Coordinates of C-alpha atoms in Angstrom, one line a residue:
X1 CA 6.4 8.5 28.3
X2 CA 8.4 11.6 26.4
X3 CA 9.0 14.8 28.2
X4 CA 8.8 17.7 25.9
X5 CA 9.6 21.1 26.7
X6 CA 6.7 23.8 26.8
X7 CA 7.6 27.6 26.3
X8 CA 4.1 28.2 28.0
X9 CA 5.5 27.0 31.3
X10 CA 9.3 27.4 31.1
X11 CA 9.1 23.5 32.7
X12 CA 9.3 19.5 31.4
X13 CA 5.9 18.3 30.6
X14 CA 4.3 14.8 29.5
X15 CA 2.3 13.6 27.9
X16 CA 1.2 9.6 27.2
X17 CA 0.4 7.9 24.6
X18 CA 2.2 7.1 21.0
X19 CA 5.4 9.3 21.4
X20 CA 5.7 12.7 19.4
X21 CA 7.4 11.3 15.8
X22 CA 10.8 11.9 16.1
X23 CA 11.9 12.4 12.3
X24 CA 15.9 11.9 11.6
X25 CA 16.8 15.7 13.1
X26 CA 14.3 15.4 16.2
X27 CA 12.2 18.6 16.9
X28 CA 11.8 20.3 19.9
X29 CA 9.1 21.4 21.6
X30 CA 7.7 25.0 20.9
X31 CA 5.6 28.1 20.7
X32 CA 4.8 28.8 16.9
X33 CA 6.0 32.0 17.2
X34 CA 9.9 30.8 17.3
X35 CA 12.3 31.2 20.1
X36 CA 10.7 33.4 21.9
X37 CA 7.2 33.5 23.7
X38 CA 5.3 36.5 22.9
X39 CA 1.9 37.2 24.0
X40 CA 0.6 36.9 20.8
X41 CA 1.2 33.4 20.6
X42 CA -0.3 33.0 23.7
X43 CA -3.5 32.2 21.9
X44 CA -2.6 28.5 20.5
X45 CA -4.3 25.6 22.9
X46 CA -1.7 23.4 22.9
X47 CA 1.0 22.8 25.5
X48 CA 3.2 21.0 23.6
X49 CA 3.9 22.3 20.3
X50 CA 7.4 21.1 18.4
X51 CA 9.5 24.0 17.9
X52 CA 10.1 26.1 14.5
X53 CA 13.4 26.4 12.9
X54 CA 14.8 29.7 13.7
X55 CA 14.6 32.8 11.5
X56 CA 16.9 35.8 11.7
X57 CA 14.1 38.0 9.7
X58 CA 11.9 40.6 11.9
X59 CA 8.9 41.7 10.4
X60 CA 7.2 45.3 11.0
X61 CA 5.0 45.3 13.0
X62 CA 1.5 45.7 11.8
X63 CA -0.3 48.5 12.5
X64 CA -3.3 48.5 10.2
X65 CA -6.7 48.3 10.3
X66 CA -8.5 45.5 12.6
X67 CA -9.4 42.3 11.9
X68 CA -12.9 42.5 12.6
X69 CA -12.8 45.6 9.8
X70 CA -10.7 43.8 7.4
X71 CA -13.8 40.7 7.7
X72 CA -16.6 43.0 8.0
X73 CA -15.0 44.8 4.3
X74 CA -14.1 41.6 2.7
X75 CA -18.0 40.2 3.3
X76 CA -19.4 43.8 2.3
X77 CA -17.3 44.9 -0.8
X78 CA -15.3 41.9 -1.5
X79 CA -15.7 39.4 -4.6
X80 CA -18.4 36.7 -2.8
X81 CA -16.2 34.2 -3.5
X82 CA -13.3 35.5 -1.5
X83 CA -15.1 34.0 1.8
X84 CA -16.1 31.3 0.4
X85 CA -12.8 29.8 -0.1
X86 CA -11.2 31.6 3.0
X87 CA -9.5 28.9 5.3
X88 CA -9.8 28.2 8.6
X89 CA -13.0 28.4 10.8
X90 CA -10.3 31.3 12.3
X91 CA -8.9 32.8 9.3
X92 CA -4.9 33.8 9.4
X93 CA -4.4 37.5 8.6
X94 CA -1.3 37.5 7.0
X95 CA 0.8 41.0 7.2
X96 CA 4.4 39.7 5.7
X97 CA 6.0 37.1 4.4
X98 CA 10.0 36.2 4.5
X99 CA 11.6 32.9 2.1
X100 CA 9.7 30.3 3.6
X101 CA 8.2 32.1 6.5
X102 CA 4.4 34.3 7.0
X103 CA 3.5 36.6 9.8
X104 CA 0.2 37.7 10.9
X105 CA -1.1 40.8 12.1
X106 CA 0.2 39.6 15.6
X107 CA 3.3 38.8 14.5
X108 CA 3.3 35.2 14.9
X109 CA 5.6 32.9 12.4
X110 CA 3.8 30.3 10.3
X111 CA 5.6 27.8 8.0
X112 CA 4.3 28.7 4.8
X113 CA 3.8 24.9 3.0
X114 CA 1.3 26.0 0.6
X115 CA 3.1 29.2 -0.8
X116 CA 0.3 30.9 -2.1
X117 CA -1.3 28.2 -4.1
X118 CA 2.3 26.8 -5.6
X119 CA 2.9 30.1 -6.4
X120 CA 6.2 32.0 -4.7
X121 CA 8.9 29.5 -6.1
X122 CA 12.1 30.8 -4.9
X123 CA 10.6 32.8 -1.7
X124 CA 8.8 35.4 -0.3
X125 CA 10.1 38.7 -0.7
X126 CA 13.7 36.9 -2.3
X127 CA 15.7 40.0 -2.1
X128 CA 17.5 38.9 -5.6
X129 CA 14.1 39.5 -7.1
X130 CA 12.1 42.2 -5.2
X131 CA 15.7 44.2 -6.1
X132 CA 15.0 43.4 -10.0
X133 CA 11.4 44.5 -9.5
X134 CA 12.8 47.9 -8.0
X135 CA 15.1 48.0 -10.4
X136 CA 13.0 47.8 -13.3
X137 CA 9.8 49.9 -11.8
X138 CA 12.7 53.0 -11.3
X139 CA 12.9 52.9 -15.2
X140 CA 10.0 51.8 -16.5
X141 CA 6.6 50.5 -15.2
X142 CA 4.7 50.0 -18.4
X143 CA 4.9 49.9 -22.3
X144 CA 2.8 47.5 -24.7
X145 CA 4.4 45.0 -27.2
X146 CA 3.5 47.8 -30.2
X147 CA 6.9 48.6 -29.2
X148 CA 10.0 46.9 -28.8
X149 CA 12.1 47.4 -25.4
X150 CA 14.4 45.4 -23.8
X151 CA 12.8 43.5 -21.0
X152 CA 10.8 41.7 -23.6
X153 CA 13.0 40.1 -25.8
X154 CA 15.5 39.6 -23.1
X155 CA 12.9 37.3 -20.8
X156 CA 11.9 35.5 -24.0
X157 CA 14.9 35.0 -25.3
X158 CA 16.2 33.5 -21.5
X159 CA 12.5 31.1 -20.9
X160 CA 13.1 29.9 -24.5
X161 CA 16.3 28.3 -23.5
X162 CA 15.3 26.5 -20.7
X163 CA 12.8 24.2 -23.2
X164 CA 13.8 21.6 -25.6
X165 CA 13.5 22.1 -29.6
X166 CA 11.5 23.3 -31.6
X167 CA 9.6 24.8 -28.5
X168 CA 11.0 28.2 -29.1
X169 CA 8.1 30.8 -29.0
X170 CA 6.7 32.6 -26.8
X171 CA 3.6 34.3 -25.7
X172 CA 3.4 36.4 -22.1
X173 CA 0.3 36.3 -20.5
X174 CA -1.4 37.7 -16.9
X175 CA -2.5 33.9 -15.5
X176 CA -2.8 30.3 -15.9
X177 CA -6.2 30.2 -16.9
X178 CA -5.7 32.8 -19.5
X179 CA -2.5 30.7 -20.5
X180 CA -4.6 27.7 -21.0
X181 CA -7.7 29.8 -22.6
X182 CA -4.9 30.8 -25.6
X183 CA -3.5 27.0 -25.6
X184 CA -7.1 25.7 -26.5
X185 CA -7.4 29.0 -28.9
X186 CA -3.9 27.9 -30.8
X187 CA -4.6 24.0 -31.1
X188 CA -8.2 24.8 -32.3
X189 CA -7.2 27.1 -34.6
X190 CA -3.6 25.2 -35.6
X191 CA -5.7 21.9 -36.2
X192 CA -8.8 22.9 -37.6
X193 CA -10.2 20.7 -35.1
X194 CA -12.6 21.4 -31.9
X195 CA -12.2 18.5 -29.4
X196 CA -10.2 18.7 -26.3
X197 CA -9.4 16.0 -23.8
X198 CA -8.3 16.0 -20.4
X199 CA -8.1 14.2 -17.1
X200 CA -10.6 14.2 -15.0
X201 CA -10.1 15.4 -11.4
X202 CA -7.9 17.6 -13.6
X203 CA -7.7 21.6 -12.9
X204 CA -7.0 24.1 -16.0
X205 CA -8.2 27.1 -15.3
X206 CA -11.6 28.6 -14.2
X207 CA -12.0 31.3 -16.7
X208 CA -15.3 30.4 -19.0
X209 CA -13.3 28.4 -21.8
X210 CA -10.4 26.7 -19.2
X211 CA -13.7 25.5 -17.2
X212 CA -14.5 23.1 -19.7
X213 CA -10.6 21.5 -19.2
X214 CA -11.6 21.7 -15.7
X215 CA -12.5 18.6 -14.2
X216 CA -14.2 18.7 -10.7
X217 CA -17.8 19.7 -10.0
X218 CA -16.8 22.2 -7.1
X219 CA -15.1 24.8 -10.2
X220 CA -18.0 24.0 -12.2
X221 CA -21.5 26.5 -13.0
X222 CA -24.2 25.7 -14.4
X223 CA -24.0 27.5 -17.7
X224 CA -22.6 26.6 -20.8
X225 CA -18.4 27.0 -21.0
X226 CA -15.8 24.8 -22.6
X227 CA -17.7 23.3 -25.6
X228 CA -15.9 20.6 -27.2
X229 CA -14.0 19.4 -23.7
X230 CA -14.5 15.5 -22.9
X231 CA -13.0 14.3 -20.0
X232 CA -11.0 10.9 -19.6
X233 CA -9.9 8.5 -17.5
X234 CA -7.5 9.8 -14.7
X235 CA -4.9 7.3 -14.1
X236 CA -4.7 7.6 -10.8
X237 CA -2.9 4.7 -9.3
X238 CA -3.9 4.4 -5.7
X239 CA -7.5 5.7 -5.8
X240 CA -8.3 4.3 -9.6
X241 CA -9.1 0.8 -10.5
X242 CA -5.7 -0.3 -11.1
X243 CA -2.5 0.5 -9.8
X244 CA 0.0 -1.3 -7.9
X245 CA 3.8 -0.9 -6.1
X246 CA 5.5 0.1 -9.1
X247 CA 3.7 2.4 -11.2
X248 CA 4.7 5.7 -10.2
X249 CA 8.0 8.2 -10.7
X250 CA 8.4 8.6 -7.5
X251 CA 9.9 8.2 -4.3
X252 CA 6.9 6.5 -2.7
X253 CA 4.5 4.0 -4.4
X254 CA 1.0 2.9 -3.1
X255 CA 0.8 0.0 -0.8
X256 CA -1.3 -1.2 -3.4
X257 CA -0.4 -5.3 -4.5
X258 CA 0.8 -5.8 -7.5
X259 CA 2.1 -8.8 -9.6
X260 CA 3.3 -7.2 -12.4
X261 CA 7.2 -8.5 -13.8
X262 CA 10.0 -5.6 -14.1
X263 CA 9.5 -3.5 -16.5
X264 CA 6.0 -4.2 -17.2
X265 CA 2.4 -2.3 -15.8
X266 CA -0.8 -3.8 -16.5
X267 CA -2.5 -0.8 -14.8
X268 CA -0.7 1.3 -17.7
X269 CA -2.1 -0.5 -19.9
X270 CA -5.4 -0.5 -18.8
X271 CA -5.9 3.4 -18.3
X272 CA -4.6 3.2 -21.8
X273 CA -7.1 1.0 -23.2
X274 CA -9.4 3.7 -21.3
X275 CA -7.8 7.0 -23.0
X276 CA -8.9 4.8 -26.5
X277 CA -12.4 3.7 -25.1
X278 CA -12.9 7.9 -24.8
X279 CA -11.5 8.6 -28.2
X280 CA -13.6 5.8 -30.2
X281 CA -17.0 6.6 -27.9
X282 CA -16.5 10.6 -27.1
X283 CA -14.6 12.9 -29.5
X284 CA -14.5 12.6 -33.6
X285 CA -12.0 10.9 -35.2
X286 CA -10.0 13.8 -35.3
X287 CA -9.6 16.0 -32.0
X288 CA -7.6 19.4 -31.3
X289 CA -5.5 18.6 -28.4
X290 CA -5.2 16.8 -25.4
X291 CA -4.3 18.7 -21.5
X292 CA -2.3 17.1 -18.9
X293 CA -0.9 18.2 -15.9
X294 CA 2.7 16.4 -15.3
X295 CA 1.4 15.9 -12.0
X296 CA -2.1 17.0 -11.0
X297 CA -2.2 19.9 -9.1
X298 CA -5.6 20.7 -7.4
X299 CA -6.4 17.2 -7.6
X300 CA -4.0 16.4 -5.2
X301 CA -0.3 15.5 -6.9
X302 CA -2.2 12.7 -8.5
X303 CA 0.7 10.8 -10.6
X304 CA 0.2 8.1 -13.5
X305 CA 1.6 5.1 -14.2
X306 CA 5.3 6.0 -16.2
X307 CA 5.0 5.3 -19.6
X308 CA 1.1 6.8 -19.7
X309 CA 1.9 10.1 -21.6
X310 CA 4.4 9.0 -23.8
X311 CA 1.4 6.3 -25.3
X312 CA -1.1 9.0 -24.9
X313 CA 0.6 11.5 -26.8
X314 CA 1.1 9.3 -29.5
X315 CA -2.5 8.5 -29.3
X316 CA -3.2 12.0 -29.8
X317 CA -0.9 12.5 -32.4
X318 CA -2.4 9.8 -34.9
X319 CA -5.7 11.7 -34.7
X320 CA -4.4 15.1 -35.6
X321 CA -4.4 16.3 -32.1
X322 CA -1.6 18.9 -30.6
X323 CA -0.3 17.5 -26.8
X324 CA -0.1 20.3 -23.8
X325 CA 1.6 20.3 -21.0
X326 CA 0.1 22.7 -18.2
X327 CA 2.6 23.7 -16.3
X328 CA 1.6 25.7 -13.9
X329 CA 2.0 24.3 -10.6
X330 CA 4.7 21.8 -12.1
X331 CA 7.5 24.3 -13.6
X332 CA 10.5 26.1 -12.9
X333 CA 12.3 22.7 -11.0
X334 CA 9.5 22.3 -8.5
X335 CA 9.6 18.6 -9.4
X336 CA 12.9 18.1 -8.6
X337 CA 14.7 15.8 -11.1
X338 CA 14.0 17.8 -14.2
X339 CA 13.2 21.9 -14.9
X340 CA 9.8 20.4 -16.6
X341 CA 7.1 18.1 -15.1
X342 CA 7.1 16.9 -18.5
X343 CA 10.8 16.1 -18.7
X344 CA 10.3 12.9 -16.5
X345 CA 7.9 11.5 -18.8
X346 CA 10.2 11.5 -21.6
X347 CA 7.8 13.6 -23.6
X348 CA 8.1 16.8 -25.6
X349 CA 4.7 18.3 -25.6
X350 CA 3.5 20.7 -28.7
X351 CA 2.5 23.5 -26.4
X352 CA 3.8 24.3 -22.7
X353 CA 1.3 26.6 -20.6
X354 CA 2.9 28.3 -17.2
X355 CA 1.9 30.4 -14.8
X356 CA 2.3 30.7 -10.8
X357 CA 6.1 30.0 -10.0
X358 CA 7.1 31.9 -13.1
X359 CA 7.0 35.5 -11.1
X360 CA 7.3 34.4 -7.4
X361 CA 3.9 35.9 -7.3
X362 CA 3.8 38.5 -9.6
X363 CA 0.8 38.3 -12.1
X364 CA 2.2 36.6 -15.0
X365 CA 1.5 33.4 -17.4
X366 CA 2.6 31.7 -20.9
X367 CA 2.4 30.2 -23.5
X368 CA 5.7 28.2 -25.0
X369 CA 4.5 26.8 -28.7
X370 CA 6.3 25.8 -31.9
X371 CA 7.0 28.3 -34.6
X372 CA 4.7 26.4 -36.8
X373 CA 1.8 26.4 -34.5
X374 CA 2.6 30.5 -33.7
X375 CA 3.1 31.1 -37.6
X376 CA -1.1 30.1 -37.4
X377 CA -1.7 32.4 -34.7
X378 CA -0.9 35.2 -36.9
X379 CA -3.9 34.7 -38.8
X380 CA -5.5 37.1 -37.0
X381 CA -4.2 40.3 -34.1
X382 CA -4.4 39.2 -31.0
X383 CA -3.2 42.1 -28.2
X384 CA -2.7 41.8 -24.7
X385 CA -2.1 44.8 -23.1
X386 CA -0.6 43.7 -19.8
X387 CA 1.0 40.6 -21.4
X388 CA 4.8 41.0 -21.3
X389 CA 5.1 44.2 -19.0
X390 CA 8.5 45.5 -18.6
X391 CA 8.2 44.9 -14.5
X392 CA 6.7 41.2 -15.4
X393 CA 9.4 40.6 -17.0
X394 CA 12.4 41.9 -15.2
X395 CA 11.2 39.8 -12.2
X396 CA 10.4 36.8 -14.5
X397 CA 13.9 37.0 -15.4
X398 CA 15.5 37.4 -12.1
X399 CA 13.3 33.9 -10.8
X400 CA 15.0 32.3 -13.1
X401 CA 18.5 33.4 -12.7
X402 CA 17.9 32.6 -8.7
X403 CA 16.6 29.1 -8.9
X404 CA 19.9 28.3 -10.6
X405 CA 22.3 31.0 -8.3
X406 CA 20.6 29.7 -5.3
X407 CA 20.3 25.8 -6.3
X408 CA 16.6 25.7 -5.8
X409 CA 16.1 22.5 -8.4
X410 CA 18.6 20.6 -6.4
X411 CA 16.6 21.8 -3.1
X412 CA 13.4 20.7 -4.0
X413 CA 13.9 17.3 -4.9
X414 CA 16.7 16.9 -1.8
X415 CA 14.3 17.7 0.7
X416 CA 11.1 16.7 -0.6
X417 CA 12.1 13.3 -1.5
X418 CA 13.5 13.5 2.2
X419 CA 10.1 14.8 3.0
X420 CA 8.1 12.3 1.2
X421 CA 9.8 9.5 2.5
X422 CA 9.1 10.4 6.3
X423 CA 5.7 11.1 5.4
X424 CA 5.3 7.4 4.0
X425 CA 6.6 6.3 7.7
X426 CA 3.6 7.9 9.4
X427 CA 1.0 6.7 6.5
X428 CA 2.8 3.5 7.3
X429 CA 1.7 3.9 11.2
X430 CA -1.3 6.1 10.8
X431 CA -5.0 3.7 9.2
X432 CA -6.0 7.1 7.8
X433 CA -3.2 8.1 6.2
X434 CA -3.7 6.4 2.3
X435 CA -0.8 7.8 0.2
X436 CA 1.9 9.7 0.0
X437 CA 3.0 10.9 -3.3
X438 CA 4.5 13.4 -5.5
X439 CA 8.1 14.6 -6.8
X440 CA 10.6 17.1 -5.3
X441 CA 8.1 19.8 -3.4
X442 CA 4.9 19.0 -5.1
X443 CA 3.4 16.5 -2.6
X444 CA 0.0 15.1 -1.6
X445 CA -1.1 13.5 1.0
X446 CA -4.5 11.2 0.8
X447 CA -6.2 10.7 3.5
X448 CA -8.7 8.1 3.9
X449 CA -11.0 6.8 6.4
X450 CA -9.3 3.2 6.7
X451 CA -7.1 1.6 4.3
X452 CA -9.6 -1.1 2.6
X453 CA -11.9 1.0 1.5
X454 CA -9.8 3.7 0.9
X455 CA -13.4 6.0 1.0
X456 CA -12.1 9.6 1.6
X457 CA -11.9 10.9 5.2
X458 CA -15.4 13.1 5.7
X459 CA -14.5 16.4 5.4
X460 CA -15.4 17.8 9.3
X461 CA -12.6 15.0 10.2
X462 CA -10.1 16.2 7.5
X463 CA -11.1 19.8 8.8
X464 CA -9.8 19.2 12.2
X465 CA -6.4 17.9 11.2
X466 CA -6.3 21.0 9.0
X467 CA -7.1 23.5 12.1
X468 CA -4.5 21.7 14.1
X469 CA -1.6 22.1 11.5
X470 CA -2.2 25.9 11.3
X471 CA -2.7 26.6 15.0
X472 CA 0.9 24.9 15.5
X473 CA 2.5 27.1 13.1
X474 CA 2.1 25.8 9.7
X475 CA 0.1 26.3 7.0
X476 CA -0.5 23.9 4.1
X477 CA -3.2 23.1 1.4
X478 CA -6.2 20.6 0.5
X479 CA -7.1 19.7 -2.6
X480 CA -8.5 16.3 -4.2
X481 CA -11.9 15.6 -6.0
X482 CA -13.3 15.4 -2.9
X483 CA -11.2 17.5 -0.7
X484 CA -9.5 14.8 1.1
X485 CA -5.7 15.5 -0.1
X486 CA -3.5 17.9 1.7
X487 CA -1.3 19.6 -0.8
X488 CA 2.4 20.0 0.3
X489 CA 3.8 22.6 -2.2
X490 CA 5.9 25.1 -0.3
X491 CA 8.4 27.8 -1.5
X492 CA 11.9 25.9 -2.7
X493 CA 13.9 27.3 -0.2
X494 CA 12.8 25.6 2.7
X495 CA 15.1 23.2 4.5
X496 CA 15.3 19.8 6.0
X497 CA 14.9 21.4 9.0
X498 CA 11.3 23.0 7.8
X499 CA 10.8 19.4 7.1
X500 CA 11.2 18.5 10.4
X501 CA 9.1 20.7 12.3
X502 CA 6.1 19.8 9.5
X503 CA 6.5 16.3 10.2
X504 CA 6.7 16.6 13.8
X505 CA 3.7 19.0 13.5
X506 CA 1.3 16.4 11.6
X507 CA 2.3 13.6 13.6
X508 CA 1.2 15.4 16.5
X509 CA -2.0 16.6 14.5
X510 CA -2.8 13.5 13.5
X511 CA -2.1 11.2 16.5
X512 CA -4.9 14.3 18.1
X513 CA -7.2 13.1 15.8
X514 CA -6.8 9.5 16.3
X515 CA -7.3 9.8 19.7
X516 CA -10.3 11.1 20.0
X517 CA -11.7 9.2 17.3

């Protein structure tokens, strides 16, 4: 039996069964909320719940308008969609947000391991970068590109250099999707040639054109959009036809068996001989471009085998195609070992699309393109008004200058190879847990209803590990074609310690589950 310490009762309590996981810096045992018990947490079921990492930040507290209102508004006047893909069966109302840390309208403290969808890279609120943003809007909030001012060239001038030649231009934009709406615009009209390829499972965009790169039916409508996309293949190692111990760059590989010698992957070469099945059956001879996300990113940090893109792209390349990385969940050091998901491929992409993590939040995108693909862009005017705005910019700039002041590359691979090879202990104990996978903090988790079959765990039974993650403090995402993945992508500044407390968290969460199943 382990006693664990309740903040509810102030006493030792028990509980039976298999112990609470004790990762290498054990966690207590907690109120969500932190170190102290407020009445706000008093809501939470459980009676033993591990014990966040401190936090030296106090919030303000809230003092707007009601939850039921805030609902009641967001069904009424609110985009339709916006409930639709609210979380939780009891929705978290977030007021503030701190680094790594969220606070609801009560003022209790979740672990933020989701961080906007991938989005706030260096932390909520940084200070380095909210003070650029104040900064900046104190001189000058807006301007167009028909004129030249300093933030502009100074941000280009800084992103350029953190690519490889001859990727040297670039082109601002407000989002991903529109990002990747420009990329297929470019390569179209840089090639003369129509056809696009991507993964499928794969997420682009979900803006008319970036739906047809899109690759999973719940972002699909049923109206034309993205003519000339064909979907391959993903070569998804543990849920794919092939795939095996050694196929991945990354800390943990599937538990898959596999016979292949050193150096050698015959599932590698199988998805390949599937990437030329679609190109002599799907496209013409000669195609536009081909998408790929380093890692995939709503489908659930699906990784392929480690030589796939650099025989894709050459692939692509013999039949006129231009090769895009989207980087959008994947750049700015998330993965860890490199600045670029496509840097540990050993690939240099034609085009380089970016969004999310660039701002820490702030609506902004990319473009990053050769000078000889731009020089065909220039056929024609294309304006963006927003593109490039002097605020955009100035915090753009101070993201990067803060992931290297504050060592957040280093960070995210430390602790979320640390992370990912914990999590492989508990897919090691747990039947439902499938795979773990990913690099640095871009993470998924597959869960499955056993282990042979590897069929995806129905989604009422993924639910309910979900709900019990947030009520005990943390929040994290789901993602996968069929929704079975949770997505671990949190802000780079968390610590080992944040580690902890998750792991202790979905052991718990899990080991809920498996009981009463």
């Amino acid at each position: 039996m382990l006693k664990v310490v309740s903040c509810a009762s102030g006493r030792w309590a028990g509980f039976t069964g298999h112990p609470i996981y004790r990762p290498q810096l054990s966690a207590k045992i907690h109120l969500a909320s932190g170190a102290s018990c407020q009445k706000s947490d008093l809501r939470f079921s459980h009676t033993d719940i591990p014990e966040m990492p401190s936090c030296n930040f106090t919030p303000e507290e809230y003092k707007g308008m009601s939850k039921a209102r805030m609902i009641e508004i967001r069904k009424q006047n609110c985009n339709p969609m916006t409930m639709k893909v609210t979380y939780y069966k009891k929705p978290v109302f977030i007021h503030q947000g701190h680094m790594q840390y969220l606070w609801d309208v009560d003022g209790t403290r979740y672990l933020d391991l989701f961080a906007g969808v991938a989005t706030v890279s260096v932390g909520h609120c940084h200070p380095k970068v909210t003070a650029a943003a104040e900064k900046q809007l104190k001189k000058l909030w807006h301007t167009t590109f028909i004129y030249v001012y300093p933030a502009l060239q100074e941000y280009c001038e800084k992103l350029a250099s953190y690519l490889p030649d001859p990727l040297k231009v670039v082109i601002l934009t407000n989002s991903g999707s529109e990002a990747n709406d420009l990329a297929m615009f470019m390569a179209r009209l840089y090639t003369g040639n129509f056809d696009i390829i991507t993964f499928r499972g794969s997420y682009h965009g979900g803006s008319p054109m970036a739906m047809g790169l899109t690759s999973n039916a719940a972002y699909k409508y049923p109206v034309a959009n993205g003519l000339g996309c064909t979907n391959t293949m993903c070569p998804d190692v543990f849920r794919g036809p092939w795939g095996g111990r050694h196929c991945r760059d990354s800390p943990v590989q599937t538990t898959r068996d596999c016979s292949c010698a050193q150096g050698h992957c015959a599932a590698n070469e199988q998805y390949i001989k599937q990437l030329k099945e679609t190109l002599a059956t799907s496209v013409p001879p000669r195609i536009a471009a081909f998408f790929a996300e380093p890692l995939q990113g709503v489908g659930g940090a699906v990784q392929y085998p480690k030589n796939y893109l650099k025989e894709a792209f050459k692939l692509v390349r013999e039949r006129g195609g231009i090769c895009i990385a989207d980087e959008v969940q994947t750049g700015f050091g998330r993965t860890g070992s490199h600045f670029w998901g496509f840097q540990g491929h050993d690939v240099i992409p034609d085009m380089v699309t970016m969004a999310k993590g660039i701002g820490n939040g702030f609506p902004m995108g990319a473009v990053v393109t050769t000078p000889e693909i731009a020089a065909s862009f220039a056929k024609g005017v294309h304006f963006n008004t927003f593109g490039g705005n002097p605020v955009a910019c100035a915090v753009a700039s101070a993201v990067l200058d803060t992931i290297i002041e504050d060592g957040t590359q280093k960070n995210s691979l430390d602790v979320g190879t640390y992370l990912m090879t914990e999590l492989a202990k508990l897919r090691d104990k747990y039947e439902i847990i499938g795979d773990v996978r990913g690099k640095g903090l871009q993470i998924g988790v597959e869960m499955v209803k056993d282990k042979t079959s590897r069929d995806p765990l129905p989604p009422e039974d993924f639910a309910e590990i979900f709900e019990d993650v947030k009520d005990m403090g943390v929040l994290i995402g789901k993602g996968g074609v069929y929704g079975q993945i949770f997505r671990i992508k949190p802000p780079m500044c968390i610590t080992k310690e944040d580690a902890d407390f998750f792991l202790a968290v979905f052991n718990k969460s899990v080991h809920n589950y498996m009981e009463k199943r």
